mmCIF file of C-alpha atoms in Angstrom:
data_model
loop_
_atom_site.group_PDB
_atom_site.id
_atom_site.type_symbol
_atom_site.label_atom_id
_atom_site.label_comp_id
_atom_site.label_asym_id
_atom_site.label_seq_id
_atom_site.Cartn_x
_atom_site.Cartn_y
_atom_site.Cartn_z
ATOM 1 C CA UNK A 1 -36.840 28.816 -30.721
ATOM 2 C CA UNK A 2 -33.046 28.854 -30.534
ATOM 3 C CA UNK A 3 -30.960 25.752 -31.227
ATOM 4 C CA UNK A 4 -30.438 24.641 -27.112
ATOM 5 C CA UNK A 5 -34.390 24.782 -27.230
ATOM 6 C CA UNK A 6 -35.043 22.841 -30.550
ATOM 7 C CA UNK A 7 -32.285 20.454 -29.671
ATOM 8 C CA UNK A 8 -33.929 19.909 -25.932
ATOM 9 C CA UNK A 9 -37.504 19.916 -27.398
ATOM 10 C CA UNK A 10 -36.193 16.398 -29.945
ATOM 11 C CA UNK A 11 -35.126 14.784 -27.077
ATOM 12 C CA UNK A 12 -38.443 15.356 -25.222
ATOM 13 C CA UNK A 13 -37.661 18.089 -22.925
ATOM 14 C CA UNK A 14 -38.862 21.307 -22.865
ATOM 15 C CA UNK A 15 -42.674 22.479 -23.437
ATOM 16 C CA UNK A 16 -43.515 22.114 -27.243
ATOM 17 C CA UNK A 17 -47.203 20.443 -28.001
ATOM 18 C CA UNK A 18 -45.807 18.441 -30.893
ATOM 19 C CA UNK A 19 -43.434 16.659 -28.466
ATOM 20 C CA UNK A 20 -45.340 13.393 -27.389
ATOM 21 C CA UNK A 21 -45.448 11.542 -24.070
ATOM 22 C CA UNK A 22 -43.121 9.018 -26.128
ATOM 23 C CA UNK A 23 -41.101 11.144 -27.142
ATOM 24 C CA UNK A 24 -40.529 12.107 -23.475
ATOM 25 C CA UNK A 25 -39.549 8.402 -22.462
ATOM 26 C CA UNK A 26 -37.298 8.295 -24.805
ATOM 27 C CA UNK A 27 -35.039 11.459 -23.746
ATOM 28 C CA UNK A 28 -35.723 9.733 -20.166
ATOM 29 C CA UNK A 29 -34.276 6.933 -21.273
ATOM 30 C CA UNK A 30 -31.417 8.907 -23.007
ATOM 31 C CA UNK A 31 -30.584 10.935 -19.826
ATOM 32 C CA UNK A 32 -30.992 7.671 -17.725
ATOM 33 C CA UNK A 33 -28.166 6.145 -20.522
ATOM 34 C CA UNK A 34 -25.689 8.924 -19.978
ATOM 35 C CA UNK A 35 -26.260 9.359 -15.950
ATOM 36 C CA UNK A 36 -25.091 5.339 -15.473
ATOM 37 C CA UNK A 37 -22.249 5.663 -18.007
ATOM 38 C CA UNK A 38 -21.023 8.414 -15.739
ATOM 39 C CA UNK A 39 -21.522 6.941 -12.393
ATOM 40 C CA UNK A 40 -19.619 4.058 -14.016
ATOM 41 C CA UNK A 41 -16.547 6.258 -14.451
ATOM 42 C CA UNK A 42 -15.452 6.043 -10.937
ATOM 43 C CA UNK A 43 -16.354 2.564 -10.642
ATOM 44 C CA UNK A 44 -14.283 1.465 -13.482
ATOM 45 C CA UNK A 45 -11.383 3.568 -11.962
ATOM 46 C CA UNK A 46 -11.742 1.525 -8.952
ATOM 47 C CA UNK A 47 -11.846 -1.604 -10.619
ATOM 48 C CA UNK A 48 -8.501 -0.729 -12.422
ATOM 49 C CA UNK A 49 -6.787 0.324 -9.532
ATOM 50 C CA UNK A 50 -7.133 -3.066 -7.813
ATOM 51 C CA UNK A 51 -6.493 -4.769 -9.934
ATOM 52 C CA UNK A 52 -3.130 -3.061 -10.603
ATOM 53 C CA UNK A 53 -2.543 -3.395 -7.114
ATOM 54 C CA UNK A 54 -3.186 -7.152 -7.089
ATOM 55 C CA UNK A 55 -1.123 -7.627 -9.755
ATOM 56 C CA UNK A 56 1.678 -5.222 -8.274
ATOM 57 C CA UNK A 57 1.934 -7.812 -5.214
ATOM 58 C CA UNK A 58 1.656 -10.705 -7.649
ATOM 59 C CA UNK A 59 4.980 -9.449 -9.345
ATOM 60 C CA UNK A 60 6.605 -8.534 -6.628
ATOM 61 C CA UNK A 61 6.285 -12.057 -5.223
ATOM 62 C CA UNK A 62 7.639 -13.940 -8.952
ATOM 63 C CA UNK A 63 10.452 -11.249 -9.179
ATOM 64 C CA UNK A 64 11.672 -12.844 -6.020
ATOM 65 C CA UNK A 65 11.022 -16.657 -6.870
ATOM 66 C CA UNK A 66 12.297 -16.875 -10.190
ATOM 67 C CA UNK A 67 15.913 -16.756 -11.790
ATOM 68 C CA UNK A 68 16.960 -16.163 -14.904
ATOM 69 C CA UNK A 69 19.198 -18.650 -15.818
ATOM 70 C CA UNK A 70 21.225 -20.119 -18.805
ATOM 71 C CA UNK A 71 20.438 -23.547 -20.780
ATOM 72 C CA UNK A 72 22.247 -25.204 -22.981
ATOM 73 C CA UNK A 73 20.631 -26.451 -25.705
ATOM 74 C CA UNK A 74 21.242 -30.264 -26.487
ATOM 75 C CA UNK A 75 20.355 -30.485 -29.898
ATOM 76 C CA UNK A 76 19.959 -28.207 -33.248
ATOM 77 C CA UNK A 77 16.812 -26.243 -33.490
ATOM 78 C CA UNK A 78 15.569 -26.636 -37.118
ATOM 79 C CA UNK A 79 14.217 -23.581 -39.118
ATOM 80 C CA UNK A 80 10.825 -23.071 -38.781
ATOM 81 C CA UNK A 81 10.282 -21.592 -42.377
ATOM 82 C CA UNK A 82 11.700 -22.050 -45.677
ATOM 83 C CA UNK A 83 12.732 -17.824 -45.020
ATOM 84 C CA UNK A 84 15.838 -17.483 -42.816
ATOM 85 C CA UNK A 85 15.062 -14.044 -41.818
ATOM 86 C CA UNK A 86 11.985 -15.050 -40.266
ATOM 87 C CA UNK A 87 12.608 -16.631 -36.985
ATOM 88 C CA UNK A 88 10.238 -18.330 -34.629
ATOM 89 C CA UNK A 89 10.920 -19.870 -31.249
ATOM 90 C CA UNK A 90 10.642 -23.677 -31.018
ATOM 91 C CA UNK A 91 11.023 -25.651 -27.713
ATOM 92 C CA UNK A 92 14.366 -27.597 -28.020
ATOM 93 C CA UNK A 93 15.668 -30.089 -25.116
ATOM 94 C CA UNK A 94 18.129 -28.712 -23.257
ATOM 95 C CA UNK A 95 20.337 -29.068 -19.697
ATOM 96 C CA UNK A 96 20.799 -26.233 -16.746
ATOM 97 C CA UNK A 97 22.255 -26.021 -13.672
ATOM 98 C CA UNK A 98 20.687 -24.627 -10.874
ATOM 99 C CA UNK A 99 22.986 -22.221 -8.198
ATOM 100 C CA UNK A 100 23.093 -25.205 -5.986
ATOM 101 C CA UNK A 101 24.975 -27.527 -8.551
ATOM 102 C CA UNK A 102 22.263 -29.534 -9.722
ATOM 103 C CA UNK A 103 21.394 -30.418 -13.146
ATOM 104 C CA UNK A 104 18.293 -30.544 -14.557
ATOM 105 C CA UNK A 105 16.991 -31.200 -18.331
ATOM 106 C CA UNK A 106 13.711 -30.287 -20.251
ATOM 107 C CA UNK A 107 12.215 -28.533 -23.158
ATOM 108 C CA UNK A 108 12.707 -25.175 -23.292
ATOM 109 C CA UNK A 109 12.645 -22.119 -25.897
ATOM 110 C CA UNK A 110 14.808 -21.189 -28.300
ATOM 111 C CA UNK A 111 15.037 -19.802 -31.329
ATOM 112 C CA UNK A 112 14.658 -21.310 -34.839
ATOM 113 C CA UNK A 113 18.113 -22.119 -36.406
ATOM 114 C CA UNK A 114 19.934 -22.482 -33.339
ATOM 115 C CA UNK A 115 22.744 -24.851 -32.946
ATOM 116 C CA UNK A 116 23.204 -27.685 -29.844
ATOM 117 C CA UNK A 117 25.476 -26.162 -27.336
ATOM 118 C CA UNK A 118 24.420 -22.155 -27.514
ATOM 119 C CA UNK A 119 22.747 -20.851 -24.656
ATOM 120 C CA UNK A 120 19.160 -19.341 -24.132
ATOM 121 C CA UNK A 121 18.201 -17.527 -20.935
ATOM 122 C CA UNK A 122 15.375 -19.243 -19.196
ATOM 123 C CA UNK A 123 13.201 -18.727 -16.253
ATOM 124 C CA UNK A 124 13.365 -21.025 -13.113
ATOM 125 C CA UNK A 125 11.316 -21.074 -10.011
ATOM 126 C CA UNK A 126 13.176 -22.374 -6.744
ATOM 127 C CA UNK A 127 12.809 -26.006 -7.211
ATOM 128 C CA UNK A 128 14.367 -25.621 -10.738
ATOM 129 C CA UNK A 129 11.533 -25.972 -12.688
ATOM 130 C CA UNK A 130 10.671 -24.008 -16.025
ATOM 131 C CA UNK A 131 8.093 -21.209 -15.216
ATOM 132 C CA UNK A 132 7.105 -17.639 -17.865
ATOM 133 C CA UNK A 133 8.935 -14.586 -16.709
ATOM 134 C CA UNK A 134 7.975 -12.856 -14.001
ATOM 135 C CA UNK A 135 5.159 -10.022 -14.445
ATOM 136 C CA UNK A 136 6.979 -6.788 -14.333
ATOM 137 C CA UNK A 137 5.350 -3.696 -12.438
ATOM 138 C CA UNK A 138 4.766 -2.153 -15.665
ATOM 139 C CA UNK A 139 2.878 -5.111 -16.912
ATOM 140 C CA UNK A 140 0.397 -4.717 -13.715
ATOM 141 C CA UNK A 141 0.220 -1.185 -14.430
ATOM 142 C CA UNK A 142 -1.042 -1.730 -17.994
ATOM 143 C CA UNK A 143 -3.694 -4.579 -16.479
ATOM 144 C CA UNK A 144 -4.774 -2.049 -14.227
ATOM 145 C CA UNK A 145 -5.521 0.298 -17.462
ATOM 146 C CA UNK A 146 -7.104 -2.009 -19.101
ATOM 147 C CA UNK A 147 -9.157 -3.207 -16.980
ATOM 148 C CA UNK A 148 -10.377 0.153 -16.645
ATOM 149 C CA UNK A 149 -11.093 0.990 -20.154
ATOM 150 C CA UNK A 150 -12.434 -2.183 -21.321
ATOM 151 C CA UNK A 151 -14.769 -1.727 -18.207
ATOM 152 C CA UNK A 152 -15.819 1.092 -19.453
ATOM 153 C CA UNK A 153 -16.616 0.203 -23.269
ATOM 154 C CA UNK A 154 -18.349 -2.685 -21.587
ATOM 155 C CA UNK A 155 -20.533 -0.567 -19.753
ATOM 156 C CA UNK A 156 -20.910 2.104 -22.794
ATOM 157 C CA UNK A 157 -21.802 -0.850 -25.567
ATOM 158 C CA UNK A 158 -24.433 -2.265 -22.574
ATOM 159 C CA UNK A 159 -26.108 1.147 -22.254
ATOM 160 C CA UNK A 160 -26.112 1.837 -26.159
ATOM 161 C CA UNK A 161 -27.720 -1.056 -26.713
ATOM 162 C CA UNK A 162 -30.602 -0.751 -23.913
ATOM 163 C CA UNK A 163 -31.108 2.662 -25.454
ATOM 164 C CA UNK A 164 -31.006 1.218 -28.986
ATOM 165 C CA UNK A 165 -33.699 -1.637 -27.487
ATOM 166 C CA UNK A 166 -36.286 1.308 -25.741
ATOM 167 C CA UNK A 167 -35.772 3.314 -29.275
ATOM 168 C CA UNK A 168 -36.989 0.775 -31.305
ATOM 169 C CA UNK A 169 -39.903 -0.187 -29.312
ATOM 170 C CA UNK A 170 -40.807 3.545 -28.889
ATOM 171 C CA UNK A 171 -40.648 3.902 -32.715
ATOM 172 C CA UNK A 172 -42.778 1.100 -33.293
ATOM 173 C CA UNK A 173 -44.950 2.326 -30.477
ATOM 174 C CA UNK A 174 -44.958 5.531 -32.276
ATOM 175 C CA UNK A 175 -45.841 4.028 -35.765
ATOM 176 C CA UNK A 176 -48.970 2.033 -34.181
ATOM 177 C CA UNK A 177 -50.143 5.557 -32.623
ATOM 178 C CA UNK A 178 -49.749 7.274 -35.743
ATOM 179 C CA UNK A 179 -51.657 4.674 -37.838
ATOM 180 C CA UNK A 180 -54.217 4.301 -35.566
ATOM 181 C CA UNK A 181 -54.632 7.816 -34.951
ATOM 182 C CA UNK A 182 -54.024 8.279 -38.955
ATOM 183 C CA UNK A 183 -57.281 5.629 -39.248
ATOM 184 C CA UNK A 184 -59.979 8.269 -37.634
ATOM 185 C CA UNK A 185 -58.731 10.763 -40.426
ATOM 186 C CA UNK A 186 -58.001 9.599 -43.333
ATOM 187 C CA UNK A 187 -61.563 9.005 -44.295
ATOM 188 C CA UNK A 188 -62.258 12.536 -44.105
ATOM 189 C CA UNK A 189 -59.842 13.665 -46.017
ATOM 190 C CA UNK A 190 -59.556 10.873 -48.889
ATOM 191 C CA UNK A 191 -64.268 10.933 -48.983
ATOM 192 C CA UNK A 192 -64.501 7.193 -48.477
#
């Protein structure tokens, strides 16, 4: 028997008497495993590619209705650790003007240490309001990745553990065979 044989007769394939009809469900089962996780592949693909493309749109639209602007920060921003070196970014009030004159004042962040009247750069939507950065292309690129991968490891851990499920019935299935098989026989063999 060469290896591809022995290897094929484990999982239930092939023609060997000792393999059992059990046995047989089991590679099934295995084949049935791998066949979904590749059919998945595409699928996954696809899912990752819209999604980069709904997020490409979505950053296209915030890179053209938000502005980077400066604040000025209205009071000292205290350290927040007893190590200088360390910094961390605390919200601090603060005043900006917006391109068409106005002023407006809020919280915004800034980083630990700084002193009232030093700028920060801040993000402002077209009514003047704070809002995050705008997602970069790159950004919905990565999302479109990810997606993708974690997709797929979804799909892979789902799959691994159905086959881990029908393995562990078909071994105790197998066990309950082999006792009660092991119960016509044993009292020939042991005389009671």
């Amino acid at each position: 028997m060469t290896d591809v044989t022995a290897a094929l007769a484990r999982l239930g394939w092939g023609h060997s008497p000792l393999v059992r009809r059990l046995d047989r469900v089991q590679g099934a089962a295995l084949l049935a495993a791998v066949l979904l996780a590749l059919v998945a592949v595409p699928i996954a693909i696809t899912a990752g590619q819209l999604v980069h493309e709904r997020q490409a749109v979505v950053a296209a639209a915030e890179s053209g209705q938000r502005y980077r602007i400066s604040a000025v920060l209205s009071a000292n921003v205290p350290l927040g650790t007893d190590q200088p070196e360390i910094v961390v970014v605390l919200y601090s009030p603060a005043v900006w003007e917006l391109p068409d004159g106005q002023q407006r004042t809020g919280r915004v962040p800034a980083p630990s240490g700084s002193v009232k009247g030093e700028t920060v750069e801040v993000w402002v939507d077209a009514n003047g309001r704070l809002v995050p950065a705008p997602l970069t292309q790159e950004q919905a690129r990565w999302q479109g990745v990810l997606t993708t991968v974690l997709s797929m490891i979804g799909v892979v851990a789902v799959l691994a553990a159905l086959f881990g499920l029908v393995s562990w019935w078909l071994d105790r299935a197998r066990s309950a065979e082999w006792a009660r098989k092991w119960a016509t026989v044993e009292p020939f063999w042991s005389g009671r």
